């Protein structure tokens, strides 16, 4: 009797499909975490990321319910789908965490970020910086003879594009708030 030459997992109709379902693709996810507003909670949540070597691209925290003493932590992170699922599961097991939402998976969401840009320049560069700020709907919040401070709100991609255009015009300093996000609809 000769052995059958069937590759393991090669038949998609097999009851014993042994092909791994893991993905090597790194994805960007926005997580909204509702936590108790008390000392040490942020450190515990962030400790989960640092202890396992997960990267945080953006982090914002603010109290959202003063009477209920609740805060919302918005985290933008990257990882494979398996890593993201592991992060969500581990976040859900931390005691002061009430709710974990993956806004990237749960449907349409709105993401915004606020940034301040200090741009120094003279002559044509100054005029060009003002022209670009107008196109991006950035506001001038401070002006001296040597520099401007622009305030811009938008998606992280819009903020990045504005920064790229301001660099050759004399970008001196940038301050970004991080992503604030909500799911759309009811």
Short mmCIF file of C-alpha atoms in Angstrom, two decimals:
data_model
loop_
_atom_site.label_atom_id
_atom_site.label_comp_id
_atom_site.label_asym_id
_atom_site.label_seq_id
_atom_site.Cartn_x
_atom_site.Cartn_y
_atom_site.Cartn_z
CA UNK A 1 0.00 0.00 0.00
CA UNK A 2 1.50 3.37 -0.98
CA UNK A 3 1.21 6.50 1.12
CA UNK A 4 -1.08 9.20 -0.17
CA UNK A 5 0.74 12.33 -1.23
CA UNK A 6 -1.65 14.91 0.15
CA UNK A 7 -0.24 18.08 1.61
CA UNK A 8 -1.49 18.80 5.12
CA UNK A 9 -4.17 21.43 5.07
CA UNK A 10 -4.18 21.66 1.29
CA UNK A 11 -7.82 20.74 0.87
CA UNK A 12 -10.11 23.56 2.00
CA UNK A 13 -12.94 21.05 2.47
CA UNK A 14 -10.95 18.95 4.93
CA UNK A 15 -12.17 18.71 8.51
CA UNK A 16 -8.52 18.90 9.52
CA UNK A 17 -7.46 22.12 7.87
CA UNK A 18 -4.10 22.69 9.48
CA UNK A 19 -3.18 25.91 7.72
CA UNK A 20 -2.46 28.68 10.21
CA UNK A 21 -4.93 31.56 10.21
CA UNK A 22 -2.30 34.03 11.38
CA UNK A 23 -1.63 37.20 9.46
CA UNK A 24 1.72 38.96 9.17
CA UNK A 25 0.05 42.21 8.13
CA UNK A 26 0.49 45.04 10.62
CA UNK A 27 -2.67 47.09 11.07
CA UNK A 28 -3.35 50.43 12.78
CA UNK A 29 -6.19 50.34 15.32
CA UNK A 30 -7.85 52.99 17.49
CA UNK A 31 -8.97 51.68 20.87
CA UNK A 32 -11.32 53.54 23.22
CA UNK A 33 -11.03 52.39 26.83
CA UNK A 34 -13.40 53.55 29.58
CA UNK A 35 -11.72 53.39 33.01
CA UNK A 36 -12.15 54.58 36.59
CA UNK A 37 -10.65 58.04 37.07
CA UNK A 38 -8.28 57.19 39.89
CA UNK A 39 -4.56 57.25 40.56
CA UNK A 40 -2.51 54.51 38.91
CA UNK A 41 -5.03 53.38 36.30
CA UNK A 42 -3.20 54.99 33.38
CA UNK A 43 0.08 53.46 34.56
CA UNK A 44 -1.52 50.00 34.65
CA UNK A 45 -2.97 50.36 31.16
CA UNK A 46 0.27 51.68 29.69
CA UNK A 47 2.26 49.08 31.62
CA UNK A 48 0.38 46.41 29.71
CA UNK A 49 1.74 47.85 26.46
CA UNK A 50 5.32 48.44 27.59
CA UNK A 51 5.59 45.10 29.40
CA UNK A 52 4.77 43.20 26.21
CA UNK A 53 6.65 45.43 23.78
CA UNK A 54 3.56 46.86 22.07
CA UNK A 55 3.92 50.30 20.53
CA UNK A 56 1.58 53.23 21.18
CA UNK A 57 1.40 55.74 18.33
CA UNK A 58 -1.00 58.10 20.09
CA UNK A 59 -2.45 58.38 23.58
CA UNK A 60 -5.08 60.78 24.92
CA UNK A 61 -6.76 60.70 28.31
CA UNK A 62 -9.52 62.87 29.73
CA UNK A 63 -12.27 62.66 32.32
CA UNK A 64 -15.61 62.12 30.57
CA UNK A 65 -17.97 61.64 33.53
CA UNK A 66 -17.21 63.77 36.58
CA UNK A 67 -20.01 62.33 38.74
CA UNK A 68 -19.28 58.74 37.73
CA UNK A 69 -15.52 59.35 38.03
CA UNK A 70 -14.82 57.83 34.61
CA UNK A 71 -12.06 58.67 32.12
CA UNK A 72 -11.64 57.74 28.49
CA UNK A 73 -8.28 56.59 27.18
CA UNK A 74 -7.92 56.67 23.39
CA UNK A 75 -4.98 54.59 22.18
CA UNK A 76 -3.74 54.28 18.61
CA UNK A 77 -1.56 51.21 18.24
CA UNK A 78 -0.27 48.90 15.52
CA UNK A 79 0.05 45.14 15.34
CA UNK A 80 -1.08 42.01 13.62
CA UNK A 81 -4.76 41.08 14.06
CA UNK A 82 -3.72 38.50 16.68
CA UNK A 83 -1.75 41.09 18.66
CA UNK A 84 -4.65 43.56 18.55
CA UNK A 85 -7.05 40.87 19.83
CA UNK A 86 -4.60 40.02 22.59
CA UNK A 87 -4.30 43.69 23.60
CA UNK A 88 -8.11 44.06 23.77
CA UNK A 89 -8.49 40.88 25.83
CA UNK A 90 -5.75 41.91 28.26
CA UNK A 91 -7.15 45.44 28.61
CA UNK A 92 -10.55 43.97 29.44
CA UNK A 93 -9.03 41.97 32.31
CA UNK A 94 -7.59 45.01 34.11
CA UNK A 95 -9.87 45.73 37.09
CA UNK A 96 -10.57 49.48 36.68
CA UNK A 97 -11.35 49.02 32.94
CA UNK A 98 -15.11 49.15 32.27
CA UNK A 99 -15.23 48.91 28.48
CA UNK A 100 -12.88 48.40 25.51
CA UNK A 101 -13.94 49.37 21.98
CA UNK A 102 -11.92 48.85 18.81
CA UNK A 103 -13.21 51.79 16.77
CA UNK A 104 -11.36 50.54 13.70
CA UNK A 105 -13.37 47.29 13.63
CA UNK A 106 -16.72 48.42 15.03
CA UNK A 107 -17.64 50.58 12.06
CA UNK A 108 -17.25 54.16 10.93
CA UNK A 109 -15.59 56.52 13.38
CA UNK A 110 -14.39 60.11 13.49
CA UNK A 111 -10.77 60.82 14.43
CA UNK A 112 -9.37 64.28 15.05
CA UNK A 113 -6.15 65.71 16.38
CA UNK A 114 -5.10 69.21 17.36
CA UNK A 115 -1.59 70.48 16.65
CA UNK A 116 0.38 73.67 17.12
CA UNK A 117 3.18 74.54 14.67
CA UNK A 118 5.80 77.24 15.16
CA UNK A 119 7.15 78.37 11.79
CA UNK A 120 9.97 80.91 11.54
CA UNK A 121 10.74 82.65 8.30
CA UNK A 122 11.06 85.89 6.40
CA UNK A 123 9.85 87.28 3.10
CA UNK A 124 8.46 84.81 0.60
CA UNK A 125 8.65 81.89 3.03
CA UNK A 126 6.43 83.79 5.47
CA UNK A 127 3.87 84.55 2.76
CA UNK A 128 3.94 80.92 1.56
CA UNK A 129 3.41 79.64 5.13
CA UNK A 130 0.34 81.87 5.49
CA UNK A 131 -1.00 80.75 2.11
CA UNK A 132 -0.63 77.06 3.00
CA UNK A 133 -2.18 77.64 6.42
CA UNK A 134 -5.20 79.14 4.71
CA UNK A 135 -5.51 76.12 2.39
CA UNK A 136 -5.34 73.74 5.39
CA UNK A 137 -7.73 75.95 7.41
CA UNK A 138 -5.11 76.47 10.09
CA UNK A 139 -5.49 79.48 12.38
CA UNK A 140 -2.72 81.89 13.32
CA UNK A 141 -2.78 81.97 17.14
CA UNK A 142 0.46 83.90 17.64
CA UNK A 143 2.50 86.15 15.39
CA UNK A 144 5.83 87.92 15.83
CA UNK A 145 8.13 89.56 13.30
CA UNK A 146 10.14 86.33 13.15
CA UNK A 147 7.53 83.57 13.44
CA UNK A 148 3.95 82.32 13.43
CA UNK A 149 2.21 79.75 15.59
CA UNK A 150 -0.47 77.90 13.67
CA UNK A 151 -3.30 75.85 15.18
CA UNK A 152 -4.67 73.05 13.01
CA UNK A 153 -7.30 70.40 13.62
CA UNK A 154 -7.89 67.34 11.49
CA UNK A 155 -7.05 63.73 10.86
CA UNK A 156 -3.52 62.58 11.71
CA UNK A 157 -2.84 62.37 7.97
CA UNK A 158 -3.82 66.02 7.49
CA UNK A 159 -1.54 67.06 10.37
CA UNK A 160 1.34 65.05 8.86
CA UNK A 161 0.79 66.63 5.42
CA UNK A 162 0.79 70.14 6.92
CA UNK A 163 4.02 69.37 8.79
CA UNK A 164 5.68 68.08 5.62
CA UNK A 165 4.82 71.31 3.78
CA UNK A 166 5.98 73.56 6.64
CA UNK A 167 9.41 71.91 7.08
CA UNK A 168 11.07 73.68 4.12
CA UNK A 169 9.44 76.97 5.18
CA UNK A 170 11.09 77.03 8.61
CA UNK A 171 9.20 74.64 10.89
CA UNK A 172 10.74 75.08 14.34
CA UNK A 173 8.51 73.23 16.77
CA UNK A 174 5.42 70.98 16.85
CA UNK A 175 3.03 70.05 19.67
CA UNK A 176 0.33 67.44 19.02
CA UNK A 177 -2.53 66.37 21.28
CA UNK A 178 -2.92 62.83 20.00
CA UNK A 179 -6.02 61.31 18.46
CA UNK A 180 -9.48 61.84 19.92
CA UNK A 181 -12.03 59.46 18.37
CA UNK A 182 -15.72 58.55 18.54
CA UNK A 183 -17.80 56.04 16.64
CA UNK A 184 -20.26 57.56 14.16
CA UNK A 185 -24.00 57.32 14.43
CA UNK A 186 -26.06 56.15 17.38
#
